[in-house]
Short mmCIF file of C-alpha atoms and ligand atoms in Angstrom, two decimals:
data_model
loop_
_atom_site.label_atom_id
_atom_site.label_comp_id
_atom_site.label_asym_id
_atom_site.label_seq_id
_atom_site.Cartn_x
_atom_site.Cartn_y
_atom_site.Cartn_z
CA UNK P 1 -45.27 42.08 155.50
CA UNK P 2 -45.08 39.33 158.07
CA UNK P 3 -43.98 41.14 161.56
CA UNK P 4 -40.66 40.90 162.85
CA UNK P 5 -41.10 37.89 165.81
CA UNK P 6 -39.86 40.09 169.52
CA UNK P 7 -36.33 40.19 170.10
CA UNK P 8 -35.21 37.15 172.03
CA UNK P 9 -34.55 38.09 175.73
CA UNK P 10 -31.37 37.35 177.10
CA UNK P 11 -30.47 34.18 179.60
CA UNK P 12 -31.21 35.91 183.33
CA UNK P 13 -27.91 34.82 185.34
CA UNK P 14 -29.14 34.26 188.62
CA UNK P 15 -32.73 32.90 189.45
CA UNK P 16 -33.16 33.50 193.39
CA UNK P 17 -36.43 31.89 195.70
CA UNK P 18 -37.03 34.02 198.64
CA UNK P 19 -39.23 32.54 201.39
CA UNK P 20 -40.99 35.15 202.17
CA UNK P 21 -42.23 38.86 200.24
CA UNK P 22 -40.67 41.17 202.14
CA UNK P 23 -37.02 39.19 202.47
CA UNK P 24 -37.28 38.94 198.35
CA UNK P 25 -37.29 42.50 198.39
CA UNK P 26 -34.32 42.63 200.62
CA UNK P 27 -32.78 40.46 198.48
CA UNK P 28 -33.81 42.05 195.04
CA UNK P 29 -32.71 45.64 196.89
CA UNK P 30 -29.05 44.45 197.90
CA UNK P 31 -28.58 42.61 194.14
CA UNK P 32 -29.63 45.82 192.51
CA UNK P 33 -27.23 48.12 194.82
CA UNK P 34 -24.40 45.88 193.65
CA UNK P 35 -24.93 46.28 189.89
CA UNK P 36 -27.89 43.76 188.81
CA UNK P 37 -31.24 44.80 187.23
CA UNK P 38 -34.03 42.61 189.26
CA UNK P 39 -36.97 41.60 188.70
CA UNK P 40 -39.34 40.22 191.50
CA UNK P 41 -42.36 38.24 191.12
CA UNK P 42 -44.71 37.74 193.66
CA UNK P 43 -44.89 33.60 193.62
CA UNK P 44 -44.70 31.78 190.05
CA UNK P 45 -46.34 34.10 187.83
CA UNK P 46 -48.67 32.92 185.08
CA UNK P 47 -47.67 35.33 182.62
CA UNK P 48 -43.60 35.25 181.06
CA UNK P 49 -40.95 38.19 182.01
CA UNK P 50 -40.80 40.67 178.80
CA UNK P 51 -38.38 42.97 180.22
CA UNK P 52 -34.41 42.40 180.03
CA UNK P 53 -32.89 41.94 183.19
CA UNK P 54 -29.97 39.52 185.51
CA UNK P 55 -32.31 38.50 188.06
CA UNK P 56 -35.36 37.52 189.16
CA UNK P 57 -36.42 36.97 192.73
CA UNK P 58 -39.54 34.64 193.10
CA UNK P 59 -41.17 36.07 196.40
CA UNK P 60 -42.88 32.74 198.19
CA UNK P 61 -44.39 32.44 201.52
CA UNK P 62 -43.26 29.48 202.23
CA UNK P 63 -41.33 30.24 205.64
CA UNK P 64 -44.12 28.78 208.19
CA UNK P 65 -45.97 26.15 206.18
CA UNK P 66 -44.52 22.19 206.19
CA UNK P 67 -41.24 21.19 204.82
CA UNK P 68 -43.51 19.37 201.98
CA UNK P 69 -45.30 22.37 200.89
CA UNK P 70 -41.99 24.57 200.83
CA UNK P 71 -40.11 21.64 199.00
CA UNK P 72 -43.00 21.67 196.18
CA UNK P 73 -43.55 25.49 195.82
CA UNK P 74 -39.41 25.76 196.11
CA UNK P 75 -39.44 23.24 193.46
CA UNK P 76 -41.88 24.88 191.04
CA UNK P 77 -40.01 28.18 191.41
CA UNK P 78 -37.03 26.63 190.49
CA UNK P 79 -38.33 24.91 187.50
CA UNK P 80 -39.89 28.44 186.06
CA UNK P 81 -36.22 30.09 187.07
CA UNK P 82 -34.45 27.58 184.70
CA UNK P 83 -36.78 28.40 182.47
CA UNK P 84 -35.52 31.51 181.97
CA UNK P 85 -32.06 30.93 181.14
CA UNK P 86 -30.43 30.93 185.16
CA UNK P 87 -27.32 28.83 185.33
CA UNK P 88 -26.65 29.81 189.54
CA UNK P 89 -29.98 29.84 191.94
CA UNK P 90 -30.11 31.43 195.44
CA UNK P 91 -32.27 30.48 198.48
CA UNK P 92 -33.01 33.16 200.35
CA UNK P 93 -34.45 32.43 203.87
CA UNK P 94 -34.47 34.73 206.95
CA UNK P 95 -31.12 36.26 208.85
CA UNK P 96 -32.19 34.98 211.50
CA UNK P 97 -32.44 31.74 210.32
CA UNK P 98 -35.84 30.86 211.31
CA UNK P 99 -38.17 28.79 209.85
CA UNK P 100 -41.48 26.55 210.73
CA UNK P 101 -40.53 24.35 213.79
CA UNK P 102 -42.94 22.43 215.63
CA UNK P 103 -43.24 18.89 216.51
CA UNK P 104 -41.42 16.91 214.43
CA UNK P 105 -40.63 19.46 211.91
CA UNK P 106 -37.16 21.07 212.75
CA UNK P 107 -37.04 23.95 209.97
CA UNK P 108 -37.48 23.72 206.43
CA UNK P 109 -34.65 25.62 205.37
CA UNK P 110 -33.17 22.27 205.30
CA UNK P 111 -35.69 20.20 203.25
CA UNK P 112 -35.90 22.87 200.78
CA UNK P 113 -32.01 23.23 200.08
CA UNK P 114 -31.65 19.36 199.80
CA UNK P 115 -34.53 19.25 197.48
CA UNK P 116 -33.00 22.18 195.16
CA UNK P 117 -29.51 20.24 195.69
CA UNK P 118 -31.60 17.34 194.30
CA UNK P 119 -33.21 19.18 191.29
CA UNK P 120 -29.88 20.66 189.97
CA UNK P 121 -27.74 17.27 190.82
CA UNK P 122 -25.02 19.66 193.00
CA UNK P 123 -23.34 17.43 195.50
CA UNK P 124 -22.81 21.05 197.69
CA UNK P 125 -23.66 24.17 198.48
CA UNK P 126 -23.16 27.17 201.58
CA UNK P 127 -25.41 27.92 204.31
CA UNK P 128 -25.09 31.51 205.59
CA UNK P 129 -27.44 34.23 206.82
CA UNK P 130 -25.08 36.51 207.77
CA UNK P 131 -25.76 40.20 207.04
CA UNK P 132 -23.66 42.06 209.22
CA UNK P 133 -24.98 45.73 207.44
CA UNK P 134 -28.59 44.48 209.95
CA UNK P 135 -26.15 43.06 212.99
CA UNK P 136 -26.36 39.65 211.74
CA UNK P 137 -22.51 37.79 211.91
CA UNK P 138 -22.13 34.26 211.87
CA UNK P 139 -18.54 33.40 213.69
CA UNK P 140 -16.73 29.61 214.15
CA UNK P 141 -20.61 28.59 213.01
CA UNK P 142 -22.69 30.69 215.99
CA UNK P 143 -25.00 33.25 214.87
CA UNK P 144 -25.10 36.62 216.62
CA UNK P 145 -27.67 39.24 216.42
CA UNK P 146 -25.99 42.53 217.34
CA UNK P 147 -23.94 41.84 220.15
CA UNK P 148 -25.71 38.47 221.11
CA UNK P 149 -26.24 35.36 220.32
CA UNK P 150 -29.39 34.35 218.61
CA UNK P 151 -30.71 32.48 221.52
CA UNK P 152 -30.69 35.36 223.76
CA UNK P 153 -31.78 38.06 220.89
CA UNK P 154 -35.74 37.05 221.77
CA UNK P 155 -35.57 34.99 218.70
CA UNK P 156 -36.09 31.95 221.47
CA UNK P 157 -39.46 33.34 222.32
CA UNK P 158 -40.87 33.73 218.71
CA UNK P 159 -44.63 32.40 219.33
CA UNK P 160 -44.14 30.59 215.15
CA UNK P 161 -40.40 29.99 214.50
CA UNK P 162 -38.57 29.69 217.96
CA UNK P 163 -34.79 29.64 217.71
CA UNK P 164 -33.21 28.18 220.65
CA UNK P 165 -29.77 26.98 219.21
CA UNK P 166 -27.06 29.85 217.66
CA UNK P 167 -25.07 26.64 216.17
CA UNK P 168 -25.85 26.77 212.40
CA UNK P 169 -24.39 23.87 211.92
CA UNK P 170 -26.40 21.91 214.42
CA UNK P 171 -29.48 23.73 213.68
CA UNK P 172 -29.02 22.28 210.32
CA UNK P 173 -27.69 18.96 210.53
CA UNK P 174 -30.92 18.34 212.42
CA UNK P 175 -32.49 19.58 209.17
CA UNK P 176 -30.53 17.47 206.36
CA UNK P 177 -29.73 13.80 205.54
CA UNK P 178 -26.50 15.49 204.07
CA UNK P 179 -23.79 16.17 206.29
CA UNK P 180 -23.03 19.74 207.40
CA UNK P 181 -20.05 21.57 207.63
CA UNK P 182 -18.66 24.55 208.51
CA UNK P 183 -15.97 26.94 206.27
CA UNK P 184 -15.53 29.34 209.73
CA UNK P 185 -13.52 32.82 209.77
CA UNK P 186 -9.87 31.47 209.51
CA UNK P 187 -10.53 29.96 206.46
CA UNK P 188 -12.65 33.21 205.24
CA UNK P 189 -9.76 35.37 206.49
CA UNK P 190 -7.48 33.49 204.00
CA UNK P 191 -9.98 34.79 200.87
CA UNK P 192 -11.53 33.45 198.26
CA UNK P 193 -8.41 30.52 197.29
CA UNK P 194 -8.39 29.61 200.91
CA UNK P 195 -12.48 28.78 200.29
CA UNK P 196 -12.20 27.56 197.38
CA UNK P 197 -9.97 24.71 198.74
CA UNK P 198 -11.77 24.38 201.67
CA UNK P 199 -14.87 23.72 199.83
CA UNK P 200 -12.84 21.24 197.92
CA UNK P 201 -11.98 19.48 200.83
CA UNK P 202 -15.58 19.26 202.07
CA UNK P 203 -16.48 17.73 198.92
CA UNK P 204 -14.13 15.10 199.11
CA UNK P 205 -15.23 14.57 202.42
CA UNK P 206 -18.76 14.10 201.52
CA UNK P 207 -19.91 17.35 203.17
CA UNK P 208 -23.26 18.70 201.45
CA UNK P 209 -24.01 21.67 203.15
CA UNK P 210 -21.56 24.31 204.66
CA UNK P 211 -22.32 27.03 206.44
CA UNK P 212 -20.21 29.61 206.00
CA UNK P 213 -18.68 32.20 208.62
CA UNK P 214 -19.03 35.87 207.99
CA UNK P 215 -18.72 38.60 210.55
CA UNK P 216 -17.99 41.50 208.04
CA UNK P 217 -19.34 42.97 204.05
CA UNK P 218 -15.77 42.46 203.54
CA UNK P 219 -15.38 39.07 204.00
CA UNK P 220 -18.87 38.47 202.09
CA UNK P 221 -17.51 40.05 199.47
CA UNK P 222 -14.04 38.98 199.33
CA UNK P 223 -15.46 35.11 199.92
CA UNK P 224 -18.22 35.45 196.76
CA UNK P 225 -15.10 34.59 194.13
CA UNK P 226 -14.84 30.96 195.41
CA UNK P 227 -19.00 30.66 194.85
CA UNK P 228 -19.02 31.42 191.10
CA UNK P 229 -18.91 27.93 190.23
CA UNK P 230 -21.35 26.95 192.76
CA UNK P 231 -24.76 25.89 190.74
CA UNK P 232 -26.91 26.69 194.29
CA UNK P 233 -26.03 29.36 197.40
CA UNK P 234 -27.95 29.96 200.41
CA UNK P 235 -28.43 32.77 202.72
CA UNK P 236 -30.01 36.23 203.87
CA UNK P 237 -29.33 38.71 201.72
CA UNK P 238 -25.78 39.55 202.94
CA UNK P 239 -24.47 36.97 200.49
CA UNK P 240 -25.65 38.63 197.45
CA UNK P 241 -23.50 42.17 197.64
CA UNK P 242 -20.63 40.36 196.01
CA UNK P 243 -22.45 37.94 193.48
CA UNK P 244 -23.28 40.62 190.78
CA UNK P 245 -19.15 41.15 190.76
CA UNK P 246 -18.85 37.34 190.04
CA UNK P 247 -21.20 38.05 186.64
CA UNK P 248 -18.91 40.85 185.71
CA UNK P 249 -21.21 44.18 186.50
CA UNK P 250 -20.59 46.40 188.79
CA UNK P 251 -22.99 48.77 190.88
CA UNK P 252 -24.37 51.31 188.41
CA UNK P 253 -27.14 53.86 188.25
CA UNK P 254 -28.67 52.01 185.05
CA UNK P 255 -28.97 48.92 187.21
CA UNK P 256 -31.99 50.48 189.58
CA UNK P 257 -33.76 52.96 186.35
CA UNK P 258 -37.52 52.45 186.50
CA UNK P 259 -39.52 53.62 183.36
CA UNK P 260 -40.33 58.07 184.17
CA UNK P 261 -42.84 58.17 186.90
CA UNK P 262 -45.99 60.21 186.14
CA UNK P 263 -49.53 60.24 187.42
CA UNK P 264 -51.18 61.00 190.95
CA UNK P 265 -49.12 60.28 194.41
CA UNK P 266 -50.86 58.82 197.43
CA UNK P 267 -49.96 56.87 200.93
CA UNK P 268 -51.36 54.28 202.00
CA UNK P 269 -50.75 53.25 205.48
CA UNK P 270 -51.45 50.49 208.29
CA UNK P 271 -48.60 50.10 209.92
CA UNK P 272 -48.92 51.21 213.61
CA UNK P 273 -44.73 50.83 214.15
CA UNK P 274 -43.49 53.39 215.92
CA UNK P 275 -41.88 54.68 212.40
CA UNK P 276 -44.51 54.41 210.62
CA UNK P 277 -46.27 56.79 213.39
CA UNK P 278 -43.82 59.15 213.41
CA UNK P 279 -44.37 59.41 209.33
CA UNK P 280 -47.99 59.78 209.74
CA UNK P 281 -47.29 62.64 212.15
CA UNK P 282 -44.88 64.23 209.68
CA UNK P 283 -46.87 64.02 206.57
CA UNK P 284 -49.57 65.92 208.81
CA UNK P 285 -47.16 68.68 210.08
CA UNK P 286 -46.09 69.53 206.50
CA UNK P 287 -49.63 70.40 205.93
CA UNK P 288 -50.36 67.74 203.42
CA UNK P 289 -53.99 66.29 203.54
CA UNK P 290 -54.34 62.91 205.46
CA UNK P 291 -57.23 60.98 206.51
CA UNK P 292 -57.77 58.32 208.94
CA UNK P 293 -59.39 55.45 208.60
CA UNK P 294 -61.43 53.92 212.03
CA UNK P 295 -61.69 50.67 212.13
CA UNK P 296 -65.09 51.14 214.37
CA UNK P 297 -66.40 52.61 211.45
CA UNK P 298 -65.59 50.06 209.19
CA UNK P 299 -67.20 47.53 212.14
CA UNK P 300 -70.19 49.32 212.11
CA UNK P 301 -70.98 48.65 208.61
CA UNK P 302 -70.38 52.10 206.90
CA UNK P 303 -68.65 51.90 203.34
CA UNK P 304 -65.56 53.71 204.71
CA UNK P 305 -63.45 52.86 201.55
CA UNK P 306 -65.31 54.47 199.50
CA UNK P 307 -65.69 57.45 201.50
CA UNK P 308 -61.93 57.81 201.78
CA UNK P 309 -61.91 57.86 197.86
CA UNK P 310 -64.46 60.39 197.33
CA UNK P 311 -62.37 62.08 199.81
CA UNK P 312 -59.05 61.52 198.07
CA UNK P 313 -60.48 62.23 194.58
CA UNK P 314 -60.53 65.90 194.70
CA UNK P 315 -57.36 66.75 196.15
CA UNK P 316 -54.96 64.22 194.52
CA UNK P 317 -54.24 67.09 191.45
CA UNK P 318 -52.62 68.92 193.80
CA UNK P 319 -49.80 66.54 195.32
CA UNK P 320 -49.78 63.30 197.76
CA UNK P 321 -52.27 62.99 199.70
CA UNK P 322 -52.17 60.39 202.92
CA UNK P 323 -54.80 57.78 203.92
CA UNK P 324 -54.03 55.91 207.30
CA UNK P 325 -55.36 53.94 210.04
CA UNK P 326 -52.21 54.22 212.03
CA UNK P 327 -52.78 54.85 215.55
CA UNK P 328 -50.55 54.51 218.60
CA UNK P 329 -50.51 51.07 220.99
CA UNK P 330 -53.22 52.42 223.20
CA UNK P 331 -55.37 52.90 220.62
CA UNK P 332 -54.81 49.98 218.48
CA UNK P 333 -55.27 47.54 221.95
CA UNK P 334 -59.14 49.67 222.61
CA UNK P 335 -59.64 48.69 218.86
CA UNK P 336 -58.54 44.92 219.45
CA UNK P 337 -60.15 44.25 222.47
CA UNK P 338 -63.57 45.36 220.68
CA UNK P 339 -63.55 43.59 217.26
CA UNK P 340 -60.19 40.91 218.21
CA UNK P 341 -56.82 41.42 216.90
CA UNK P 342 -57.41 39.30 213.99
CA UNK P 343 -60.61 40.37 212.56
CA UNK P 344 -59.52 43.74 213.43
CA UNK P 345 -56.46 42.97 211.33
CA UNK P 346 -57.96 41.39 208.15
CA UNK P 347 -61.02 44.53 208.09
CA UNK P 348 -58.40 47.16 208.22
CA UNK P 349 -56.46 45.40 205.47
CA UNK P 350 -59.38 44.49 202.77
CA UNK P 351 -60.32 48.59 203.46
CA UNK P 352 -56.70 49.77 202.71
CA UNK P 353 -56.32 47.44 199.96
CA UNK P 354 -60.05 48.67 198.19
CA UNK P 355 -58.40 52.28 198.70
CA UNK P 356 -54.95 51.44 197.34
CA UNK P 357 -57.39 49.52 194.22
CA UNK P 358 -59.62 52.75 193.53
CA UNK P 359 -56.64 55.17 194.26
CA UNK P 360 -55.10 53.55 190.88
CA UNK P 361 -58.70 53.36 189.63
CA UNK P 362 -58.71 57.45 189.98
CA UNK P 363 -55.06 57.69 188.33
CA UNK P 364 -52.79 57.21 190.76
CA UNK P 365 -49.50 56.26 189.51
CA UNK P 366 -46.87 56.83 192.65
CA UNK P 367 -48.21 54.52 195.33
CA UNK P 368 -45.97 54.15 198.54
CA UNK P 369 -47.71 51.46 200.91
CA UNK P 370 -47.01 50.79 204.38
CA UNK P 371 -46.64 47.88 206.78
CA UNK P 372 -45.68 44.39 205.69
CA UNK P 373 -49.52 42.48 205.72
CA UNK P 374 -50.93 45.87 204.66
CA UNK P 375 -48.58 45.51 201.46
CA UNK P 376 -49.53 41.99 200.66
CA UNK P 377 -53.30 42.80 200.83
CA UNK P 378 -52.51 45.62 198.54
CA UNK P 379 -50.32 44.28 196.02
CA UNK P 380 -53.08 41.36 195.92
CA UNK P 381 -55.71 44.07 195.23
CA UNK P 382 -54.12 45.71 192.74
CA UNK P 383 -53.27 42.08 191.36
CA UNK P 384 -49.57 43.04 190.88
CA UNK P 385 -47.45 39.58 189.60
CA UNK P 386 -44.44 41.34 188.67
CA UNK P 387 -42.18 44.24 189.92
CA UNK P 388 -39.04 45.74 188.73
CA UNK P 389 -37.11 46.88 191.34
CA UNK P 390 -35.76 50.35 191.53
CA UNK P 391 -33.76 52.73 193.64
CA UNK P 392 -33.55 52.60 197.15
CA UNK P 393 -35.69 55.21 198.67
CA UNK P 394 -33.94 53.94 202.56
CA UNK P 395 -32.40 51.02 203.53
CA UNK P 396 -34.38 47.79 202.81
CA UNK P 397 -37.02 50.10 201.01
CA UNK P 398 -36.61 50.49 197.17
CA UNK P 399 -39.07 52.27 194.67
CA UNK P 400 -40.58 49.36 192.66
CA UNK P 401 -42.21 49.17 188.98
CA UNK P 402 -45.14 46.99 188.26
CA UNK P 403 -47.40 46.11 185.50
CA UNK P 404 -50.94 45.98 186.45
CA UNK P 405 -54.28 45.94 184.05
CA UNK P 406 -55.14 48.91 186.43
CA UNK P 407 -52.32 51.04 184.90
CA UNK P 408 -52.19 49.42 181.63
CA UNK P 409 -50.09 51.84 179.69
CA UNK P 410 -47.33 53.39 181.97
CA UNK P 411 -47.56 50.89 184.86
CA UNK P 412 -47.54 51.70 188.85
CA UNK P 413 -44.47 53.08 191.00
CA UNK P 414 -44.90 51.42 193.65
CA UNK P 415 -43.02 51.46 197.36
CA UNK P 416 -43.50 48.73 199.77
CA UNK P 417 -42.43 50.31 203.23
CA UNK P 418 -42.40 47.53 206.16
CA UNK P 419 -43.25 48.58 209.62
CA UNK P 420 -40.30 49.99 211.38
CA UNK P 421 -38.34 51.06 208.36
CA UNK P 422 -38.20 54.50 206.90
CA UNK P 423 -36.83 58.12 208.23
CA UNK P 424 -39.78 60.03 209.98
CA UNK P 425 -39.82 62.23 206.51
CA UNK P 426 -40.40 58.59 204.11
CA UNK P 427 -43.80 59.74 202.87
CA UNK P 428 -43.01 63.20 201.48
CA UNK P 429 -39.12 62.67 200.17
CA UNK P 430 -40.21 59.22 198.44
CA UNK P 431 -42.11 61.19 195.60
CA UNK P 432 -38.91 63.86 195.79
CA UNK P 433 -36.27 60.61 195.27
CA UNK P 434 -38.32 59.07 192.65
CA UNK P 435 -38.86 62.45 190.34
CA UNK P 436 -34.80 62.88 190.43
CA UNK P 437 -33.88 58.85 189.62
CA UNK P 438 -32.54 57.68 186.75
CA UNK P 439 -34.91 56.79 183.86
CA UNK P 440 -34.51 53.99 181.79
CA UNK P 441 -35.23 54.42 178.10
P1 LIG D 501 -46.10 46.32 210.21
O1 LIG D 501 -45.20 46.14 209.03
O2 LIG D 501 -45.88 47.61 210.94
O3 LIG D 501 -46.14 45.11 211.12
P2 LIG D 501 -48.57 45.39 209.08
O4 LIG D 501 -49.35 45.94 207.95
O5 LIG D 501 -47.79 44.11 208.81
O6 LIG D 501 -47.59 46.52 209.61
O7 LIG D 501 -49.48 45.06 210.31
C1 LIG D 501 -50.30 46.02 210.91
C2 LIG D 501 -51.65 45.36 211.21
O8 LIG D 501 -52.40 46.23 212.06
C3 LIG D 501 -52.47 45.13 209.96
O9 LIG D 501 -53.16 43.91 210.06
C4 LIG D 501 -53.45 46.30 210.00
O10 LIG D 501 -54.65 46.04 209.30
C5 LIG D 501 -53.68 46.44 211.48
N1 LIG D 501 -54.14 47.80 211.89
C6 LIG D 501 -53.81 48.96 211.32
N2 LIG D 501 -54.37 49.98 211.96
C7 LIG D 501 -55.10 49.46 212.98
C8 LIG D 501 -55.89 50.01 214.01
N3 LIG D 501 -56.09 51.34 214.11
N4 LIG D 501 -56.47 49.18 214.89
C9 LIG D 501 -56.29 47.86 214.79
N5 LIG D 501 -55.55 47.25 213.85
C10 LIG D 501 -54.93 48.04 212.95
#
């Protein structure tokens, strides 16, 4: 008998391109609190997307490289996305709205949203980063971090991505051949009819871009009605609470159920935030075993990976273990000023990431990572193209599902923690949140 060909998988509604990893996640984590079941890839993958779900997040790094570059990988993504079915695309760029600048190059958020504009023949779209559950508002245009503007937040003194103007709508104008716009908080006030016929009128007026005022989740989500129609939105991940609504689901434990978690737990850390310190320190105190990894050790030569696993190897049956080379700002600068930041840097990271590799090697299956560069080198190790995104372990942190030919039969939990996030407890109640989440069949 001839097998039965796979079941077709469904159209994905919304095909998003974040700029960078850890905003996809952001974005992937918000869309899956409001009702959507994400997937995230890390770039384009190679392989296709065999599970069912109503998004997919391409994760890019395409924040600090030329407008050119970020136009052509933006461009790729986008291709792949319609690929899959998506009718409405989101670019997702930073809340603070920062982006390459230097020399002649004023930003790329603007290149890339023209290009996309260009690729799905839309004569406009919104501009907003606002994400007022992080402190980011945008009001008449200006965008405020906490209680100031951006200019004064420190965001003016970023050594890559400087951000010297709060006026969106100048900041991008200077960005775009299209003119810019701005649908600002009377208008928003008004709800979604009121935009709707403002963004009318901006058409007819030749408008391309317009950035869009938000100061609250309510008016994000009382706004997202006028958008449905809208082939292409941009923002942080604010505007994405209300989108799922606009597809007709509705926040739902189903939406973030990862296939059962089983195997060995471990933590992998190198992130010296003060956070992640403070979860080192706990993970100690509750009398789990932890390790540290010294850099000076792996300068000197000494196959310090592979000590760490014969380490870990024995004690992983009995519960999480913890390998880290956290250490406090003192520490860290003795460390620099010996081997430089950088190379210091890059030979902490290839270490972690050989642990985090032979960790899965040895059966680990619940794998919560640390630190935003630390994470990239890891997921690269463990050569992890795909991730379904799960429940939120805390805010901006989700449990994550990913194939990998390491884990070929029931996959890797994985948790991608970024510096500063996290309650001081994140390495022992992870494992505790994921064993009680809801399982999909
Ligand atoms: P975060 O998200 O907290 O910024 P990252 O992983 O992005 O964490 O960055 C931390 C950097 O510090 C990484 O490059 C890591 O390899 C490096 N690092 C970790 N521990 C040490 C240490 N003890 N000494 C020097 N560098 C370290």
């Amino acid at each position: 008998m001839t097998p039965l060909p796979p079941a077709p998988i469904q159209p994905i509604k919304l095909g998003c391109i974040a700029d960078d990893f850890t905003g996809a996640t952001d974005l992937a984590n918000n869309l899956v609190r409001a009702g959507m079941r994400v997937l995230q890839t890390i770039g384009v993958p190679a392989g296709v997307v065999d599970v069912e779900v109503d998004a997919v997040v391409v994760a890019l790094k395409s924040r600090t490289v030329a407008p050119a570059l970020a136009v052509q990988q933006s461009l790729q993504a986008l291709a792949w996305l319609q690929t899959l079915g998506a009718r409405q695309f989101y670019f997702k760029y930073c809340s603070t709205f920062d982006s390459l600048f230097a020399g002649d190059v004023r930003g790329n958020i603007g290149p890339v949203t023209e290009a996309l504009m260009d690729a799905l023949q839309t004569q406009l779209t919104v501009a907003t980063p606002a994400f007022p559950d992080n402190g980011r508002t945008v009001f008449k245009g200006y965008l405020f971090v906490g209680d100031v503007l951006l200019n004064e937040s420190g965001m003016q003194n970023h050594p890559l991505t400087p951000m010297t103007d709060p006026n969106l709508v100048r900041v991008l104008q200077a960005q775009c051949q299209r003119p810019v716009g701005l649908i600002d908080h009377t208008v928003v006030a008004g709800g979604s009819q009121a935009v709707q016929q403002r963004i009318a009128a901006l058409r007819a007026q030749g408008v391309g871009v317009a950035v869009l005022d938000a100061v609250s989740n309510q008016d994000l989500l009382s706004l997202t009605p006028a958008l449905a129609e809208l082939p292409l939105l941009t923002g942080g991940s604010g505007l994405a609470i209300g989108l799922p609504a606009n597809h007709g689901l509705k926040p739902s434990t189903q939406a973030s159920a990862l296939p059962k978690a089983t195997g060995l737990q471990a933590v992998v850390c190198g992130s010296c935030s003060l956070a992640s310190n403070r979860q080192v320190l706990d993970f100690i105190r509750s009398g789990r075993p932890a390790l540290t990894i010294d850099p000076l050790r792996i300068a000197a030569g000494e196959d310090v990976a592979a000590q760490a696993l014969d380490w870990a190897e024995p004690l992983l049956t009995s519960g999480p273990v913890l390998l880290y080379a956290t250490a406090d700002a003192n520490a860290v600068k003795a460390v620099q000023s010996q081997l430089g930041v950088e190379q210091a840097g890059a030979m902490v990271e290839r270490t972690l990431a050989a642990i985090a590799r032979g960790l899965v090697q040895r059966g680990v299956r619940q794998l919560v990572v640390a630190g935003g560069e630390t994470s990239g080198a890891c997921v690269q190790a463990l050569a992890i193209e795909q991730m379904r995104i799960g429940p939120q372990i805390d805010p901006g942190v989700p449990w994550c599902h990913a194939s990998t030919e390491l884990a070929r039969s029931q996959g890797l939990h994985i948790a991608l923690k970024s510096g500063n996030f996290g309650t001081d407890d994140f390495f022992t109640k992870a494992f505790g949140q994921l064993a009680s989440s809801p399982v999909c069949v």
